[in-house]
Amino acid sequence: MKKTIMAWAIASLAAGSAAAIDLTEDGSLKLTGFYNLTAGKVLSGSAQGGGAPWSYQQWQCPCTMQGWEYTSVYQKSEGWQVDQESLVGVQIKKEFSPTLSATAQLVARARNPNHGSRPTLDWAYLTWQPSADSAWTFQAGQFRIPLYYYSDYLYIGYAYPWVRPAPDVYGWPIYAYQGANASYRTQLGASDWAATFHVWGGEYTQKNDAYDTLIYYTTPTHESWKNIVGGSVTANNGVIDVRAMTMWYKASTWQDAPGGGRTMLVDGQGTRIMGLSANMDYKNWLIKSEVDRYEQVDAAKGINNIYKYALVGVGYQYGAWTPMYTFSRYRTVTEPIEGRNTQYLSLRWDFRKNTALKVQYDVSKDKSHYSYPFFGDSKLLSVSLQGIF
């Protein structure tokens, strides 16, 4: 699998074009793609209160978590690692008419513990509009849950300035939903502002979820989000982009019980996630910011799980170069507190059309109040070749 991904990435780079590839003579079937070839190395790290190497769950630390959904963990003892985040994706779109189309996106990851390191169908949906120029769009199928600003293209690294969006903010055990959504786009009067209103609903179940199983419980653990209902409003004037989001669902987490049945850890608990992002791209300046809040509260059951997480970054584009500084943090609000602060120095070099080389240095501090080190502190150096074709 690793060799296959590298071969695909090199072939994509050689192609040097992001134009959609017509698979039929009439142009109704098109293929596009993307790739990230990422290498990372933990330079140093320490547990709270000590500098000796230690272990956390299955990992040997110093180590650092860079992808919660797929447990992409870099370990100092492994040196340079290229198998944690490298991937290749292809998207195929079939247009049946000017108003009806089908889209599927297949992603091959160097490491995918949720699906046995085999390629996965991340997207598969139908899109319909009442007319070719309609402001309304309706879709049904499987999608990424649009929790965050970069959710829709989280794994298309070429679309953002960093090697990856801040892990302190991005990543939950459930990252997709099967259901339907609707969006409406309109111009706000005679101004430069346009707004998009988006609503969605559905559900998703992930068996033997890597996030729950490997990071927290070490025993095969399953998670399900049912009755998902969410909505967002986005406003953009070509310089400033603001997005507000809220979503509600019922969460269940369980493990298989001996002899059959389930051992419920969380049983149909109502949960809400809210988010606000504000980004600016003005002349050569980039400002990125996002604030989110997760609430799973039930006083009768003694549940008070609240997470607060945020990022802010400032960058400047100088020709083909974009240096950037970013800070992120997350915290739970009840003891034992789980928390982290991270600073990122990133440099993007657009040295070729549709291709970018990125270098990033992360300094992360464990702010958890646990009796054991939760990944601890770390310094990570990452290099990533990212592109679209």
Coordinates of C-alpha atoms in Angstrom, one line a residue, residues 146-306:
P146 CA -19.3 19.8 7.7
L147 CA -18.3 20.5 11.3
Y148 CA -15.4 22.7 10.4
Y149 CA -14.4 25.3 7.9
Y150 CA -12.1 22.8 6.1
S151 CA -14.2 19.7 6.6
D152 CA -15.2 19.3 2.9
Y153 CA -11.5 19.2 1.8
L154 CA -9.7 18.3 4.9
Y155 CA -7.5 15.8 3.1
I156 CA -6.9 17.9 0.0
G157 CA -3.8 19.5 1.4
Y158 CA -3.2 21.8 -1.6
A159 CA -6.4 23.8 -0.5
Y160 CA -4.9 25.3 2.7
P161 CA -1.6 26.8 3.8
W162 CA -0.5 24.3 6.4
V163 CA 0.7 20.7 6.1
R164 CA -2.6 19.9 7.9
P165 CA -5.2 21.9 9.8
A166 CA -4.5 22.1 13.5
P167 CA -5.1 18.7 15.1
D168 CA -6.1 20.5 18.3
V169 CA -9.3 21.6 16.5
Y170 CA -9.8 19.0 13.7
G171 CA -10.9 15.5 14.4
W172 CA -13.7 13.5 15.9
P173 CA -14.5 9.7 16.0
I174 CA -17.3 10.1 13.4
Y175 CA -16.3 12.1 10.3
A176 CA -19.0 11.2 7.8
Y177 CA -22.8 11.0 7.6
Q178 CA -25.2 9.1 5.4
G179 CA -28.3 11.2 4.6
A180 CA -29.3 14.3 2.7
N181 CA -28.6 18.0 2.6
A182 CA -29.8 21.2 0.9
S183 CA -28.2 24.5 0.2
Y184 CA -29.3 27.9 -1.0
R185 CA -27.0 30.6 -2.3
T186 CA -27.9 34.2 -2.8
Q187 CA -26.4 37.6 -3.3
L188 CA -27.0 40.1 -0.5
G189 CA -28.6 43.0 -2.2
A190 CA -26.3 45.1 -4.4
S191 CA -23.3 44.5 -2.2
D192 CA -20.3 42.3 -2.9
W193 CA -21.5 39.8 -0.2
A194 CA -22.9 36.4 -1.1
A195 CA -24.4 34.0 1.5
T196 CA -24.9 30.3 1.5
F197 CA -27.4 28.6 3.8
H198 CA -26.8 24.8 4.3
V199 CA -28.8 22.2 6.3
W200 CA -28.1 18.5 6.6
G201 CA -29.4 15.4 8.4
G202 CA -28.5 11.7 8.6
E203 CA -26.6 9.2 10.7
Y204 CA -23.4 7.1 10.7
T205 CA -21.9 4.1 12.6
Q206 CA -18.2 3.3 12.8
K207 CA -17.4 -0.2 14.1
N208 CA -14.1 -0.8 15.8
D209 CA -13.5 3.0 15.6
A210 CA -9.8 3.8 15.7
Y211 CA -10.3 7.0 17.7
D212 CA -12.1 5.3 20.5
T213 CA -10.3 2.0 20.4
L214 CA -6.7 3.0 20.0
I215 CA -6.6 6.4 21.7
Y216 CA -8.9 5.9 24.7
Y217 CA -10.1 2.4 25.5
T218 CA -7.6 -0.1 23.9
T219 CA -10.6 -2.5 23.6
P220 CA -12.5 -2.7 20.3
T221 CA -15.1 0.1 20.6
H222 CA -17.9 1.2 18.3
E223 CA -19.6 4.6 18.0
S224 CA -22.8 5.8 16.3
W225 CA -24.2 9.2 15.7
K226 CA -28.0 9.1 15.1
N227 CA -30.6 11.7 14.3
I228 CA -28.0 14.2 13.0
V229 CA -29.5 17.6 12.3
G230 CA -27.2 20.5 11.4
G231 CA -27.1 23.9 9.7
S232 CA -24.6 26.6 8.7
V233 CA -24.6 30.1 7.3
T234 CA -21.6 31.3 5.3
A235 CA -21.0 34.9 4.0
N236 CA -18.2 35.9 1.7
N237 CA -17.2 39.1 -0.2
G238 CA -14.1 37.8 -1.9
V239 CA -11.9 39.1 1.0
I240 CA -13.6 38.1 4.2
D241 CA -15.3 34.7 4.7
V242 CA -17.4 34.1 7.8
R243 CA -19.1 30.9 8.8
A244 CA -21.4 29.9 11.7
M245 CA -22.4 26.3 12.3
T246 CA -24.5 24.3 14.8
M247 CA -25.3 20.5 14.8
W248 CA -27.2 18.2 17.2
Y249 CA -27.2 14.4 17.3
K250 CA -27.6 11.4 19.6
A251 CA -24.3 9.7 20.4
S252 CA -23.8 6.0 21.4
T253 CA -20.5 4.3 22.2
W254 CA -20.3 0.6 23.1
Q255 CA -18.2 -2.5 23.3
D256 CA -19.1 -6.1 22.6
A257 CA -20.0 -8.0 25.7
P258 CA -18.8 -11.5 26.4
G259 CA -21.4 -14.0 25.1
G260 CA -23.1 -11.4 22.9
G261 CA -24.9 -8.1 23.5
R262 CA -23.4 -4.7 24.2
T263 CA -21.7 -2.9 27.0
M264 CA -22.9 0.6 26.6
L265 CA -20.5 3.4 27.5
V266 CA -22.7 6.2 26.1
D267 CA -26.3 5.4 25.2
G268 CA -28.2 7.8 22.9
Q269 CA -26.8 10.9 24.6
G270 CA -28.0 14.2 23.1
T271 CA -24.9 16.2 21.9
R272 CA -24.4 19.6 20.3
I273 CA -21.5 21.1 18.4
M274 CA -21.2 24.8 17.5
G275 CA -18.6 26.6 15.4
L276 CA -17.6 30.0 14.1
S277 CA -14.8 30.8 11.6
A278 CA -13.6 34.1 10.2
N279 CA -11.0 34.2 7.5
M280 CA -9.4 37.0 5.5
D281 CA -7.4 36.9 2.3
Y282 CA -6.5 40.5 1.5
K283 CA -3.8 41.3 -1.0
N284 CA -0.8 39.3 0.4
W285 CA -2.1 38.8 3.9
L286 CA -3.8 35.7 5.2
I287 CA -5.7 35.4 8.5
K288 CA -7.3 32.2 9.6
S289 CA -9.4 31.6 12.7
E290 CA -11.9 29.1 14.0
V291 CA -13.6 28.6 17.4
D292 CA -15.7 25.5 18.2
R293 CA -17.6 24.1 21.2
Y294 CA -18.7 20.5 22.0
E295 CA -21.4 20.0 24.6
Q296 CA -22.7 16.6 25.9
V297 CA -24.5 17.5 29.1
D298 CA -27.0 15.5 31.1
A299 CA -27.2 16.5 34.8
A300 CA -29.5 13.5 35.7
K301 CA -26.8 11.1 34.4
G302 CA -23.9 13.1 35.8
I303 CA -22.6 13.9 32.3
N304 CA -20.8 17.2 31.7
N305 CA -18.5 16.8 28.7
I306 CA -17.7 20.2 27.3

